Coordinates of C-alpha atoms in Angstrom, one line a residue:
M242 CA 85.1 178.6 6.0
G243 CA 83.4 175.3 5.4
V244 CA 84.3 175.6 1.6
Y245 CA 88.0 175.9 2.6
I246 CA 87.9 172.8 4.9
R247 CA 86.1 170.8 2.2
M248 CA 88.8 171.9 -0.4
V249 CA 91.6 170.9 2.0
I250 CA 89.9 167.4 2.4
Y251 CA 89.6 167.0 -1.4
A252 CA 93.3 167.7 -1.7
I253 CA 94.3 165.3 1.0
A254 CA 92.0 162.6 -0.5
S255 CA 93.5 163.0 -4.0
G256 CA 97.0 163.0 -2.5
L257 CA 96.3 159.7 -0.7
T258 CA 94.9 158.2 -3.9
A259 CA 98.0 159.3 -5.9
L260 CA 100.2 157.6 -3.2
G261 CA 98.2 154.4 -3.5
L262 CA 96.9 154.6 0.0
A263 CA 93.3 155.1 -1.1
T264 CA 91.0 154.1 -4.1
L265 CA 88.3 156.4 -5.2
D266 CA 85.1 155.0 -6.8
P267 CA 83.5 157.9 -8.7
V268 CA 80.3 155.9 -9.5
A269 CA 79.6 154.9 -5.9
G270 CA 81.0 158.1 -4.5
T271 CA 83.2 156.3 -2.0
I272 CA 86.9 156.3 -1.0
T273 CA 88.5 153.1 0.3
F274 CA 91.6 153.3 2.4
D275 CA 94.3 150.5 2.5
L276 CA 94.7 150.4 6.4
N277 CA 98.2 148.8 6.2
S278 CA 99.7 151.5 4.1
L279 CA 97.7 154.2 5.8
S280 CA 99.1 153.1 9.2
L281 CA 102.6 153.4 7.9
A282 CA 101.9 157.0 6.6
V283 CA 100.2 158.0 9.9
G284 CA 103.1 156.6 11.9
G285 CA 105.5 158.7 9.9
A286 CA 103.4 161.9 10.2
V287 CA 103.1 161.4 14.0
S288 CA 106.8 161.0 14.3
F289 CA 107.4 164.1 12.3
I290 CA 105.0 166.2 14.4
G291 CA 106.3 164.7 17.6
T292 CA 109.9 165.7 16.8
F293 CA 108.7 169.2 15.8
V294 CA 106.8 169.6 19.0
A295 CA 109.8 168.3 21.1
G296 CA 112.1 170.8 19.4
R297 CA 109.7 173.6 20.2
I298 CA 109.5 172.6 23.8
A299 CA 113.3 172.3 24.1
K300 CA 113.7 175.7 22.5
A301 CA 111.1 177.3 24.8
R302 CA 113.0 176.0 27.8
G303 CA 116.2 177.7 26.7
G304 CA 117.8 174.9 24.6
S305 CA 118.6 175.0 20.9
S306 CA 117.0 172.8 18.3

């Protein structure tokens, strides 16, 4: 299970680097995040997840989403 979690973290880190939200330094073995850009991405992800959860709650209460 730990291998799968590590592989997901690698995929997320490489995706953030491709988007310009992080910089990998292979010599030092570190990843540096640009907090301003990362905060915008996290805000968007939280909004997406929030609307999904609100839709599931509305549907569970008999509404349509």
